[in-house]
Coordinates of C-alpha atoms in Angstrom, one line a residue:
M1 CA 23.8 -1.6 -6.8
A2 CA 21.3 -3.5 -4.5
R3 CA 17.8 -3.2 -5.7
R4 CA 15.4 -1.4 -3.2
L5 CA 13.5 -3.3 -1.0
G6 CA 9.4 -3.0 -1.8
V7 CA 7.3 -1.8 1.0
S8 CA 5.6 -5.2 1.2
E9 CA 9.2 -6.7 1.7
I10 CA 10.1 -4.4 4.4
L11 CA 6.6 -4.7 5.9
K12 CA 6.6 -8.6 5.8
K13 CA 10.4 -8.8 7.3
I14 CA 9.2 -6.3 10.3
S15 CA 5.9 -8.8 10.6
D16 CA 8.2 -12.0 11.0
L17 CA 10.6 -10.6 13.5
S18 CA 10.1 -12.6 16.8
N19 CA 8.9 -9.9 19.4
E20 CA 7.0 -6.3 19.3
N21 CA 10.2 -4.8 20.6
D22 CA 12.0 -5.9 17.9
R23 CA 9.3 -5.1 14.8
Q24 CA 9.0 -1.7 16.8
S25 CA 12.7 -1.2 16.5
S26 CA 12.9 -2.0 13.0
L27 CA 9.9 0.0 11.7
A28 CA 11.7 3.0 13.7
T29 CA 14.5 2.9 11.5
C30 CA 12.0 3.1 8.4
G31 CA 11.1 6.8 9.3
D32 CA 12.9 8.4 6.1
N33 CA 10.9 6.2 4.0
A34 CA 7.8 8.6 3.1
V35 CA 5.9 5.8 0.7
L36 CA 6.3 3.0 3.6
V37 CA 5.5 6.0 6.3
M38 CA 2.1 7.3 4.4
T39 CA 1.2 3.6 3.7
L40 CA 1.0 2.9 7.2
K41 CA -0.7 6.2 7.8
Y42 CA -3.2 5.7 5.2
M43 CA -4.1 1.8 6.5
F44 CA -4.6 2.9 10.0
D45 CA -5.7 6.2 10.2
P46 CA -9.5 6.5 10.6
A47 CA -9.4 10.1 9.0
V48 CA -8.1 8.8 5.7
V49 CA -11.3 7.3 3.3
F50 CA -11.0 5.8 0.6
E51 CA -13.4 6.6 -1.9
L52 CA -13.6 3.2 -3.5
P53 CA -15.9 0.1 -2.9
E54 CA -14.9 -2.7 -0.1
G55 CA -13.4 -6.3 -1.7
D56 CA -10.9 -6.2 -4.3
P57 CA -11.9 -5.6 -8.0
P58 CA -11.4 -7.7 -10.4
Y59 CA -7.5 -7.3 -11.8
K60 CA -4.8 -8.7 -13.5
P61 CA -2.0 -9.1 -11.1
N62 CA 1.7 -7.8 -12.7
D63 CA 3.6 -10.9 -13.8
Y64 CA 6.7 -9.0 -14.5
L65 CA 9.4 -9.3 -12.3
D66 CA 11.2 -6.7 -10.1
Q67 CA 8.6 -4.3 -10.2
Q68 CA 9.0 -3.0 -6.2
S69 CA 10.0 0.1 -7.5
N70 CA 6.6 1.1 -9.4
Y71 CA 4.9 1.1 -5.8
Y72 CA 7.6 3.9 -4.7
S73 CA 6.8 5.8 -8.4
D74 CA 2.9 5.5 -8.7
F75 CA 2.3 6.5 -4.9
R76 CA 1.9 9.9 -5.8
R77 CA -1.4 9.1 -7.6
M78 CA -2.7 7.6 -4.0
Y79 CA -4.6 11.1 -3.7
L80 CA -7.3 10.0 -6.3
F81 CA -8.0 7.4 -4.2
I82 CA -8.9 9.3 -0.8
K83 CA -11.7 11.5 -0.3
G84 CA -11.0 15.4 -0.9
G85 CA -8.2 14.2 -3.1
N86 CA -9.9 14.5 -6.3
P87 CA -13.6 15.6 -5.4
G88 CA -14.4 16.3 -9.6
L89 CA -13.4 12.6 -10.8
H90 CA -16.1 10.4 -11.6
K91 CA -16.7 7.1 -9.8
L92 CA -16.1 4.7 -12.5
K93 CA -12.9 6.8 -13.5
R94 CA -11.4 6.5 -10.2
E95 CA -12.3 3.0 -9.9
S96 CA -10.9 2.2 -13.4
L97 CA -7.4 4.2 -12.3
F98 CA -7.4 2.3 -9.2
V99 CA -7.3 -0.9 -11.3
Q100 CA -4.3 0.2 -13.4
F101 CA -2.6 1.5 -10.3
I102 CA -3.0 -2.0 -8.8
E103 CA -2.2 -3.9 -12.0
G104 CA 1.3 -1.6 -12.6
I105 CA 2.7 -2.6 -9.4
D106 CA 4.3 -5.6 -7.7
P107 CA 1.6 -8.4 -6.7
E108 CA 2.7 -8.2 -3.1
D109 CA 2.7 -4.3 -3.1
A110 CA -0.7 -4.8 -4.9
K111 CA -2.1 -6.9 -1.9
L112 CA -0.8 -4.5 0.2
V113 CA -2.6 -1.7 -1.3
L114 CA -6.1 -3.6 -1.2
A115 CA -5.9 -4.2 2.5
M116 CA -4.6 -0.8 3.4
K117 CA -7.7 0.4 1.4
D118 CA -10.2 -1.8 3.4
K119 CA -8.1 -0.5 6.8
R120 CA -6.6 -3.5 7.5
S121 CA -3.1 -4.9 7.6
P122 CA -2.0 -8.4 5.8
Y123 CA 0.7 -8.7 8.4
P124 CA -0.3 -10.3 11.7
G125 CA 2.9 -8.4 13.5
I126 CA 1.9 -5.0 11.8
T127 CA -0.8 -3.6 14.0
Y128 CA -2.5 -0.4 14.8
D129 CA -0.8 -0.3 18.6
L130 CA 2.7 -1.1 16.7
V131 CA 2.6 1.5 14.8

């Protein structure tokens, strides 16, 4: 059985396509990938506000192989980091949970999450207009 591609791997492949029509067509085929769709929503939707400081926190990238599935399974905890998701969570606890979150996923997915949190795309071919 083939390994499921990670969200960062999918977006990189789409970003690397030569023209915008190809990128748009390829992205349209990913509509059934809920984690990818929500990642793009969190990245570009101005109504989604992360309750985390801007910039990258100090963290140790995950050095295990084939950790792409972790982002899919751990994404359900993303609400903890978004305004209104868990208003009673203390700021330091939220930041600590976020560091644990990015340390537990594939390093490329962690870079994607850090960029998403700061409302920017780490892939030049993936833009607000494209999405």
